[in-house]
C-alpha cells in the first residue's frame, strides 16, 4: 500500500493558527500559543495522544522534537517552577511506585536535567489549540493540523525499519479514530471494506484509558475495539437471548 507524503503544514508558516484551521474553529482568545507534537514521533515507542493541550505550552513551539514532555518538565523543576502537570497526571506511576514528594525531591535536587531525555516518548495533540472549539457542523477530521498529527501515527506504525513496536494511548479515542480514518482515506484512496481492514491493522497498537483517571497504569488502560467488534458482540448476545 503506497502512502501519499504527510506534509507538515506548520513548516512553511510563522502563523499561530493555520489558515485552513480558521475555517473549522472558533477561538475564545486572540493570544494563541499552539502545541501539537512534543518528542520525536519518528523514534518514539510510547505515544500519549490527547485531545488538546491541557496546560500552557512550555516550549512556545508548535512542534518540539528536541526533548520530550518530561524533559521539559524536569527543566521546569530545576528552575524552581511547579509546572510538572504531565508527569504528575499521566506518567508518574509508569516510572515509579513510591512517594511523589520523594521522587520530585530527587528530580529537583539530584537528577541531571537530561535525566528523561533518552526516554522514547512523544505527546501528540489532536487539536493544537488549547482555547478553541469546533464551529457548527465541523469535525476534527476537517482540521488540516489534526490530520497531520493522525498521519504521524500511521507513519510510525508502518515504518518497519524500526523494530520496536509502538504503543499509542488515547484520551478521547473516538475523536482520534475519526481523524485517523480520514487521514488514511486521503493518503491511500482506499474505501469501504479495504479502508476498514487497514484501519483495524493500526488498532493492534492502540490503547485507551479505562476510567476518567489519567494515570498510565496496568489497570487503567486497555486495548481498543476494532471496527465491527462491538456489532459482533451485540449479535452474539441477541442470539443467546433468542
PDB file of C-alpha atoms in Angstrom:
ATOM      1  CA  UNK A   1       0.000   0.000   0.000  1.00  0.00           C
ATOM      2  CA  UNK A   2       1.517   3.308  -1.100  1.00  0.00           C
ATOM      3  CA  UNK A   3       1.043   6.294   1.189  1.00  0.00           C
ATOM      4  CA  UNK A   4       0.934   9.857  -0.008  1.00  0.00           C
ATOM      5  CA  UNK A   5       3.517  12.018   1.755  1.00  0.00           C
ATOM      6  CA  UNK A   6       2.471  13.558   5.073  1.00  0.00           C
ATOM      7  CA  UNK A   7       3.404  17.229   4.669  1.00  0.00           C
ATOM      8  CA  UNK A   8       3.985  19.245   7.830  1.00  0.00           C
ATOM      9  CA  UNK A   9       1.587  22.215   7.500  1.00  0.00           C
ATOM     10  CA  UNK A  10       3.441  24.177  10.187  1.00  0.00           C
ATOM     11  CA  UNK A  11       6.789  24.087   8.369  1.00  0.00           C
ATOM     12  CA  UNK A  12       6.151  26.978   5.995  1.00  0.00           C
ATOM     13  CA  UNK A  13       4.292  29.386   8.258  1.00  0.00           C
ATOM     14  CA  UNK A  14       5.045  31.578  11.247  1.00  0.00           C
ATOM     15  CA  UNK A  15       1.347  31.993  11.983  1.00  0.00           C
ATOM     16  CA  UNK A  16      -0.064  30.660  15.250  1.00  0.00           C
ATOM     17  CA  UNK A  17      -3.227  29.394  13.524  1.00  0.00           C
ATOM     18  CA  UNK A  18      -3.240  27.563  10.197  1.00  0.00           C
ATOM     19  CA  UNK A  19      -5.452  29.291   7.630  1.00  0.00           C
ATOM     20  CA  UNK A  20      -7.277  26.035   6.923  1.00  0.00           C
ATOM     21  CA  UNK A  21      -7.987  25.564  10.643  1.00  0.00           C
ATOM     22  CA  UNK A  22      -9.563  29.016  10.922  1.00  0.00           C
ATOM     23  CA  UNK A  23     -12.431  27.751   8.761  1.00  0.00           C
ATOM     24  CA  UNK A  24     -13.139  24.961  11.261  1.00  0.00           C
ATOM     25  CA  UNK A  25     -12.606  26.522  14.690  1.00  0.00           C
ATOM     26  CA  UNK A  26     -13.772  29.359  16.917  1.00  0.00           C
ATOM     27  CA  UNK A  27     -11.245  30.865  19.336  1.00  0.00           C
ATOM     28  CA  UNK A  28     -12.023  32.276  22.760  1.00  0.00           C
ATOM     29  CA  UNK A  29      -8.692  34.120  22.955  1.00  0.00           C
ATOM     30  CA  UNK A  30      -6.710  36.164  20.468  1.00  0.00           C
ATOM     31  CA  UNK A  31      -3.378  35.265  22.075  1.00  0.00           C
ATOM     32  CA  UNK A  32      -2.948  31.705  20.787  1.00  0.00           C
ATOM     33  CA  UNK A  33       0.062  29.535  21.656  1.00  0.00           C
ATOM     34  CA  UNK A  34      -0.455  26.182  19.894  1.00  0.00           C
ATOM     35  CA  UNK A  35       1.296  22.942  20.830  1.00  0.00           C
ATOM     36  CA  UNK A  36       0.815  19.716  18.874  1.00  0.00           C
ATOM     37  CA  UNK A  37       3.896  17.467  18.974  1.00  0.00           C
ATOM     38  CA  UNK A  38       6.337  17.120  21.873  1.00  0.00           C
ATOM     39  CA  UNK A  39       9.025  14.492  21.364  1.00  0.00           C
ATOM     40  CA  UNK A  40      10.322  12.757  18.248  1.00  0.00           C
ATOM     41  CA  UNK A  41       7.465  10.862  16.546  1.00  0.00           C
ATOM     42  CA  UNK A  42       9.848   9.011  14.243  1.00  0.00           C
ATOM     43  CA  UNK A  43      11.773   7.299  17.046  1.00  0.00           C
ATOM     44  CA  UNK A  44       9.340   7.223  19.993  1.00  0.00           C
ATOM     45  CA  UNK A  45       7.864   3.936  21.168  1.00  0.00           C
ATOM     46  CA  UNK A  46       5.260   5.288  23.613  1.00  0.00           C
ATOM     47  CA  UNK A  47       2.790   7.942  22.492  1.00  0.00           C
ATOM     48  CA  UNK A  48       0.340   9.812  24.708  1.00  0.00           C
ATOM     49  CA  UNK A  49      -2.422  11.094  22.422  1.00  0.00           C
ATOM     50  CA  UNK A  50      -4.569  13.823  23.956  1.00  0.00           C
ATOM     51  CA  UNK A  51      -7.449  15.836  22.557  1.00  0.00           C
ATOM     52  CA  UNK A  52      -5.748  19.202  23.140  1.00  0.00           C
ATOM     53  CA  UNK A  53      -3.016  20.839  25.272  1.00  0.00           C
ATOM     54  CA  UNK A  54      -4.110  20.703  28.910  1.00  0.00           C
ATOM     55  CA  UNK A  55      -1.706  23.351  30.225  1.00  0.00           C
ATOM     56  CA  UNK A  56       0.190  26.233  28.667  1.00  0.00           C
ATOM     57  CA  UNK A  57       2.830  25.441  26.074  1.00  0.00           C
ATOM     58  CA  UNK A  58       6.196  25.111  27.877  1.00  0.00           C
ATOM     59  CA  UNK A  59       8.416  25.439  24.818  1.00  0.00           C
ATOM     60  CA  UNK A  60       6.466  28.076  22.844  1.00  0.00           C
ATOM     61  CA  UNK A  61       6.871  25.824  19.768  1.00  0.00           C
ATOM     62  CA  UNK A  62       4.054  24.051  17.928  1.00  0.00           C
ATOM     63  CA  UNK A  63       6.304  21.083  17.212  1.00  0.00           C
ATOM     64  CA  UNK A  64       9.084  20.438  19.718  1.00  0.00           C
ATOM     65  CA  UNK A  65      11.220  17.396  18.923  1.00  0.00           C
ATOM     66  CA  UNK A  66      14.420  18.340  20.772  1.00  0.00           C
ATOM     67  CA  UNK A  67      13.197  16.903  24.066  1.00  0.00           C
ATOM     68  CA  UNK A  68      10.114  15.096  25.337  1.00  0.00           C
ATOM     69  CA  UNK A  69       7.473  16.487  27.703  1.00  0.00           C
ATOM     70  CA  UNK A  70       9.135  15.003  30.805  1.00  0.00           C
ATOM     71  CA  UNK A  71      12.431  16.587  29.847  1.00  0.00           C
ATOM     72  CA  UNK A  72      10.658  19.937  29.611  1.00  0.00           C
ATOM     73  CA  UNK A  73       9.006  19.470  32.993  1.00  0.00           C
ATOM     74  CA  UNK A  74      12.253  18.396  34.652  1.00  0.00           C
ATOM     75  CA  UNK A  75      13.837  21.626  33.477  1.00  0.00           C
ATOM     76  CA  UNK A  76      10.856  23.444  34.980  1.00  0.00           C
ATOM     77  CA  UNK A  77      11.532  21.731  38.333  1.00  0.00           C
ATOM     78  CA  UNK A  78      15.203  22.634  38.150  1.00  0.00           C
ATOM     79  CA  UNK A  79      14.229  26.241  37.529  1.00  0.00           C
ATOM     80  CA  UNK A  80      12.048  26.294  40.642  1.00  0.00           C
ATOM     81  CA  UNK A  81       8.756  26.171  38.729  1.00  0.00           C
ATOM     82  CA  UNK A  82       5.870  23.964  39.829  1.00  0.00           C
ATOM     83  CA  UNK A  83       4.936  23.020  36.252  1.00  0.00           C
ATOM     84  CA  UNK A  84       5.001  19.225  36.085  1.00  0.00           C
ATOM     85  CA  UNK A  85       1.396  18.521  35.127  1.00  0.00           C
ATOM     86  CA  UNK A  86       2.015  15.660  32.680  1.00  0.00           C
ATOM     87  CA  UNK A  87       4.446  13.843  34.965  1.00  0.00           C
ATOM     88  CA  UNK A  88       2.026  14.191  37.853  1.00  0.00           C
ATOM     89  CA  UNK A  89      -1.171  13.332  35.939  1.00  0.00           C
ATOM     90  CA  UNK A  90      -0.046  10.726  33.397  1.00  0.00           C
ATOM     91  CA  UNK A  91       3.480   9.366  33.681  1.00  0.00           C
ATOM     92  CA  UNK A  92       4.352   9.110  37.369  1.00  0.00           C
ATOM     93  CA  UNK A  93       3.112   5.576  38.078  1.00  0.00           C
ATOM     94  CA  UNK A  94       4.657   4.324  34.860  1.00  0.00           C
ATOM     95  CA  UNK A  95       8.024   5.406  36.215  1.00  0.00           C
ATOM     96  CA  UNK A  96       7.737   4.970  39.988  1.00  0.00           C
ATOM     97  CA  UNK A  97       5.593   3.407  42.709  1.00  0.00           C
ATOM     98  CA  UNK A  98       6.851   5.361  45.725  1.00  0.00           C
ATOM     99  CA  UNK A  99       6.036   8.812  47.093  1.00  0.00           C
ATOM    100  CA  UNK A 100       5.647  11.674  44.639  1.00  0.00           C
ATOM    101  CA  UNK A 101       7.253  14.022  47.161  1.00  0.00           C
ATOM    102  CA  UNK A 102      10.349  11.804  47.398  1.00  0.00           C
ATOM    103  CA  UNK A 103      10.607  11.453  43.628  1.00  0.00           C
ATOM    104  CA  UNK A 104      10.157  15.153  42.929  1.00  0.00           C
ATOM    105  CA  UNK A 105      12.833  15.995  45.506  1.00  0.00           C
ATOM    106  CA  UNK A 106      15.176  13.555  43.751  1.00  0.00           C
ATOM    107  CA  UNK A 107      14.451  15.080  40.343  1.00  0.00           C
ATOM    108  CA  UNK A 108      14.850  18.635  41.599  1.00  0.00           C
ATOM    109  CA  UNK A 109      17.987  18.149  43.692  1.00  0.00           C
ATOM    110  CA  UNK A 110      19.865  15.101  42.398  1.00  0.00           C
ATOM    111  CA  UNK A 111      18.870  14.188  38.839  1.00  0.00           C
ATOM    112  CA  UNK A 112      20.702  15.702  35.896  1.00  0.00           C
ATOM    113  CA  UNK A 113      18.486  17.893  33.721  1.00  0.00           C
ATOM    114  CA  UNK A 114      18.955  15.375  30.864  1.00  0.00           C
ATOM    115  CA  UNK A 115      17.605  12.519  33.057  1.00  0.00           C
ATOM    116  CA  UNK A 116      14.479  11.992  30.895  1.00  0.00           C
ATOM    117  CA  UNK A 117      15.928  12.929  27.525  1.00  0.00           C
ATOM    118  CA  UNK A 118      16.561   9.357  26.363  1.00  0.00           C
ATOM    119  CA  UNK A 119      13.001   8.208  27.062  1.00  0.00           C
ATOM    120  CA  UNK A 120      11.422   7.398  23.713  1.00  0.00           C
ATOM    121  CA  UNK A 121       8.086   9.062  24.383  1.00  0.00           C
ATOM    122  CA  UNK A 122       6.066  11.517  22.335  1.00  0.00           C
ATOM    123  CA  UNK A 123       2.979  13.544  23.206  1.00  0.00           C
ATOM    124  CA  UNK A 124       0.516  14.256  20.402  1.00  0.00           C
ATOM    125  CA  UNK A 125      -2.493  16.580  20.464  1.00  0.00           C
ATOM    126  CA  UNK A 126      -5.351  16.188  18.009  1.00  0.00           C
ATOM    127  CA  UNK A 127      -6.219  19.859  18.464  1.00  0.00           C
ATOM    128  CA  UNK A 128      -3.173  22.093  18.673  1.00  0.00           C
ATOM    129  CA  UNK A 129      -5.031  24.986  20.263  1.00  0.00           C
ATOM    130  CA  UNK A 130      -5.955  24.995  23.953  1.00  0.00           C
ATOM    131  CA  UNK A 131      -8.726  27.608  23.695  1.00  0.00           C
ATOM    132  CA  UNK A 132     -10.586  26.579  20.556  1.00  0.00           C
ATOM    133  CA  UNK A 133     -13.888  24.876  19.793  1.00  0.00           C
ATOM    134  CA  UNK A 134     -15.339  23.402  16.622  1.00  0.00           C
ATOM    135  CA  UNK A 135     -17.681  25.511  14.527  1.00  0.00           C
ATOM    136  CA  UNK A 136     -21.193  24.195  13.973  1.00  0.00           C
ATOM    137  CA  UNK A 137     -21.271  21.279  11.506  1.00  0.00           C
ATOM    138  CA  UNK A 138     -17.481  20.890  11.607  1.00  0.00           C
ATOM    139  CA  UNK A 139     -15.432  17.982  12.961  1.00  0.00           C
ATOM    140  CA  UNK A 140     -11.842  17.346  13.948  1.00  0.00           C
ATOM    141  CA  UNK A 141     -11.450  15.444  10.674  1.00  0.00           C
ATOM    142  CA  UNK A 142     -11.812  18.803   8.888  1.00  0.00           C
ATOM    143  CA  UNK A 143      -8.665  20.163  10.568  1.00  0.00           C
ATOM    144  CA  UNK A 144      -5.510  20.146   8.478  1.00  0.00           C
ATOM    145  CA  UNK A 145      -3.367  20.170  11.637  1.00  0.00           C
ATOM    146  CA  UNK A 146      -5.275  17.220  13.132  1.00  0.00           C
ATOM    147  CA  UNK A 147      -4.871  15.105  10.005  1.00  0.00           C
ATOM    148  CA  UNK A 148      -1.149  15.839  10.062  1.00  0.00           C
ATOM    149  CA  UNK A 149      -0.862  14.534  13.636  1.00  0.00           C
ATOM    150  CA  UNK A 150      -3.007  11.492  12.848  1.00  0.00           C
ATOM    151  CA  UNK A 151      -0.732  10.772   9.901  1.00  0.00           C
ATOM    152  CA  UNK A 152       2.287  10.740  12.220  1.00  0.00           C
ATOM    153  CA  UNK A 153       0.636   7.765  13.956  1.00  0.00           C
ATOM    154  CA  UNK A 154       0.060   5.987  10.652  1.00  0.00           C
ATOM    155  CA  UNK A 155       3.647   6.592   9.541  1.00  0.00           C
ATOM    156  CA  UNK A 156       5.171   5.372  12.809  1.00  0.00           C
ATOM    157  CA  UNK A 157       3.206   2.113  12.728  1.00  0.00           C
ATOM    158  CA  UNK A 158       4.026   1.444   9.086  1.00  0.00           C
ATOM    159  CA  UNK A 159       7.730   2.277   9.446  1.00  0.00           C
ATOM    160  CA  UNK A 160       9.083  -1.254   9.545  1.00  0.00           C
ATOM    161  CA  UNK A 161      12.686  -0.010   9.742  1.00  0.00           C
ATOM    162  CA  UNK A 162      12.115   0.438  13.500  1.00  0.00           C
ATOM    163  CA  UNK A 163      11.967  -2.918  15.242  1.00  0.00           C
ATOM    164  CA  UNK A 164      10.371  -1.703  18.486  1.00  0.00           C
ATOM    165  CA  UNK A 165       6.584  -1.970  18.468  1.00  0.00           C
ATOM    166  CA  UNK A 166       4.947   1.402  19.244  1.00  0.00           C
ATOM    167  CA  UNK A 167       2.158   1.857  21.788  1.00  0.00           C
ATOM    168  CA  UNK A 168      -0.409   4.644  21.451  1.00  0.00           C
ATOM    169  CA  UNK A 169      -2.506   5.566  24.494  1.00  0.00           C
ATOM    170  CA  UNK A 170      -5.506   7.725  23.620  1.00  0.00           C
ATOM    171  CA  UNK A 171      -7.693  10.117  25.500  1.00  0.00           C
ATOM    172  CA  UNK A 172     -10.931  10.824  23.574  1.00  0.00           C
ATOM    173  CA  UNK A 173     -10.235   7.867  21.306  1.00  0.00           C
ATOM    174  CA  UNK A 174     -13.447   8.205  19.268  1.00  0.00           C
ATOM    175  CA  UNK A 175     -12.396  11.647  18.025  1.00  0.00           C
ATOM    176  CA  UNK A 176      -8.901  10.416  17.232  1.00  0.00           C
ATOM    177  CA  UNK A 177     -10.262   7.374  15.376  1.00  0.00           C
ATOM    178  CA  UNK A 178     -12.367   9.549  13.053  1.00  0.00           C
ATOM    179  CA  UNK A 179      -9.374  11.666  12.087  1.00  0.00           C
ATOM    180  CA  UNK A 180      -7.010   8.717  11.650  1.00  0.00           C
ATOM    181  CA  UNK A 181      -9.606   7.073   9.397  1.00  0.00           C
ATOM    182  CA  UNK A 182      -9.954  10.260   7.329  1.00  0.00           C
ATOM    183  CA  UNK A 183      -6.177  10.707   7.046  1.00  0.00           C
ATOM    184  CA  UNK A 184      -5.821   7.082   5.978  1.00  0.00           C
ATOM    185  CA  UNK A 185      -8.568   7.532   3.369  1.00  0.00           C
ATOM    186  CA  UNK A 186      -6.960  10.641   1.891  1.00  0.00           C
ATOM    187  CA  UNK A 187      -3.456   9.162   1.803  1.00  0.00           C
ATOM    188  CA  UNK A 188      -4.366   5.774   0.331  1.00  0.00           C
ATOM    189  CA  UNK A 189      -7.591   6.317  -1.676  1.00  0.00           C
ATOM    190  CA  UNK A 190      -8.943   3.160  -0.017  1.00  0.00           C
ATOM    191  CA  UNK A 191     -12.675   2.910   0.637  1.00  0.00           C
ATOM    192  CA  UNK A 192     -15.219   0.697   2.372  1.00  0.00           C
ATOM    193  CA  UNK A 193     -14.015  -2.769   3.423  1.00  0.00           C
ATOM    194  CA  UNK A 194     -10.407  -2.189   2.381  1.00  0.00           C
ATOM    195  CA  UNK A 195     -10.217   1.015   4.395  1.00  0.00           C
ATOM    196  CA  UNK A 196     -11.743  -0.621   7.475  1.00  0.00           C
ATOM    197  CA  UNK A 197      -9.354  -3.574   7.171  1.00  0.00           C
ATOM    198  CA  UNK A 198      -6.336  -1.259   7.002  1.00  0.00           C
ATOM    199  CA  UNK A 199      -7.575   0.811   9.932  1.00  0.00           C
ATOM    200  CA  UNK A 200      -8.111  -2.327  12.008  1.00  0.00           C
ATOM    201  CA  UNK A 201      -4.476  -3.291  11.426  1.00  0.00           C
ATOM    202  CA  UNK A 202      -3.469   0.007  13.021  1.00  0.00           C
ATOM    203  CA  UNK A 203      -5.624  -0.630  16.081  1.00  0.00           C
ATOM    204  CA  UNK A 204      -3.344  -3.503  17.117  1.00  0.00           C
ATOM    205  CA  UNK A 205      -1.189  -0.707  18.569  1.00  0.00           C
ATOM    206  CA  UNK A 206      -3.976   1.355  20.149  1.00  0.00           C
ATOM    207  CA  UNK A 207      -4.929   1.599  23.841  1.00  0.00           C
ATOM    208  CA  UNK A 208      -7.258   3.917  25.741  1.00  0.00           C
ATOM    209  CA  UNK A 209      -7.862   4.853  29.352  1.00  0.00           C
ATOM    210  CA  UNK A 210     -10.276   2.675  31.313  1.00  0.00           C
ATOM    211  CA  UNK A 211     -11.522   5.490  33.572  1.00  0.00           C
ATOM    212  CA  UNK A 212     -11.544   9.256  33.932  1.00  0.00           C
ATOM    213  CA  UNK A 213      -8.292   8.922  35.864  1.00  0.00           C
ATOM    214  CA  UNK A 214      -5.424   9.829  33.527  1.00  0.00           C
ATOM    215  CA  UNK A 215      -2.649   7.838  35.218  1.00  0.00           C
ATOM    216  CA  UNK A 216      -0.908   5.338  32.928  1.00  0.00           C
ATOM    217  CA  UNK A 217      -1.113   2.155  34.994  1.00  0.00           C
ATOM    218  CA  UNK A 218      -1.661  -1.525  34.268  1.00  0.00           C
ATOM    219  CA  UNK A 219      -5.264  -1.358  35.451  1.00  0.00           C
ATOM    220  CA  UNK A 220      -6.150   1.919  33.764  1.00  0.00           C
ATOM    221  CA  UNK A 221      -5.508   1.195  30.081  1.00  0.00           C
ATOM    222  CA  UNK A 222      -6.968  -1.394  27.723  1.00  0.00           C
ATOM    223  CA  UNK A 223      -6.866  -2.281  24.028  1.00  0.00           C
ATOM    224  CA  UNK A 224      -9.404  -0.514  21.835  1.00  0.00           C
ATOM    225  CA  UNK A 225     -12.035  -2.460  19.918  1.00  0.00           C
ATOM    226  CA  UNK A 226     -11.550  -2.983  16.221  1.00  0.00           C
ATOM    227  CA  UNK A 227     -14.257  -1.652  13.927  1.00  0.00           C
ATOM    228  CA  UNK A 228     -17.076  -4.182  13.809  1.00  0.00           C
ATOM    229  CA  UNK A 229     -16.184  -5.985  17.034  1.00  0.00           C
ATOM    230  CA  UNK A 230     -18.976  -4.361  19.025  1.00  0.00           C
ATOM    231  CA  UNK A 231     -21.529  -5.404  16.410  1.00  0.00           C
ATOM    232  CA  UNK A 232     -20.248  -8.977  16.584  1.00  0.00           C
ATOM    233  CA  UNK A 233     -20.638  -8.984  20.383  1.00  0.00           C
ATOM    234  CA  UNK A 234     -24.092  -7.438  20.161  1.00  0.00           C
ATOM    235  CA  UNK A 235     -25.226 -10.006  17.568  1.00  0.00           C
ATOM    236  CA  UNK A 236     -23.909 -12.831  19.760  1.00  0.00           C
ATOM    237  CA  UNK A 237     -25.860 -11.577  22.778  1.00  0.00           C
ATOM    238  CA  UNK A 238     -29.019 -11.317  20.690  1.00  0.00           C
ATOM    239  CA  UNK A 239     -28.578 -14.950  19.605  1.00  0.00           C
ATOM    240  CA  UNK A 240     -28.044 -16.022  23.228  1.00  0.00           C
ATOM    241  CA  UNK A 241     -31.199 -14.208  24.303  1.00  0.00           C
ATOM    242  CA  UNK A 242     -33.070 -15.813  21.425  1.00  0.00           C
TER     243      UNK A 242
END
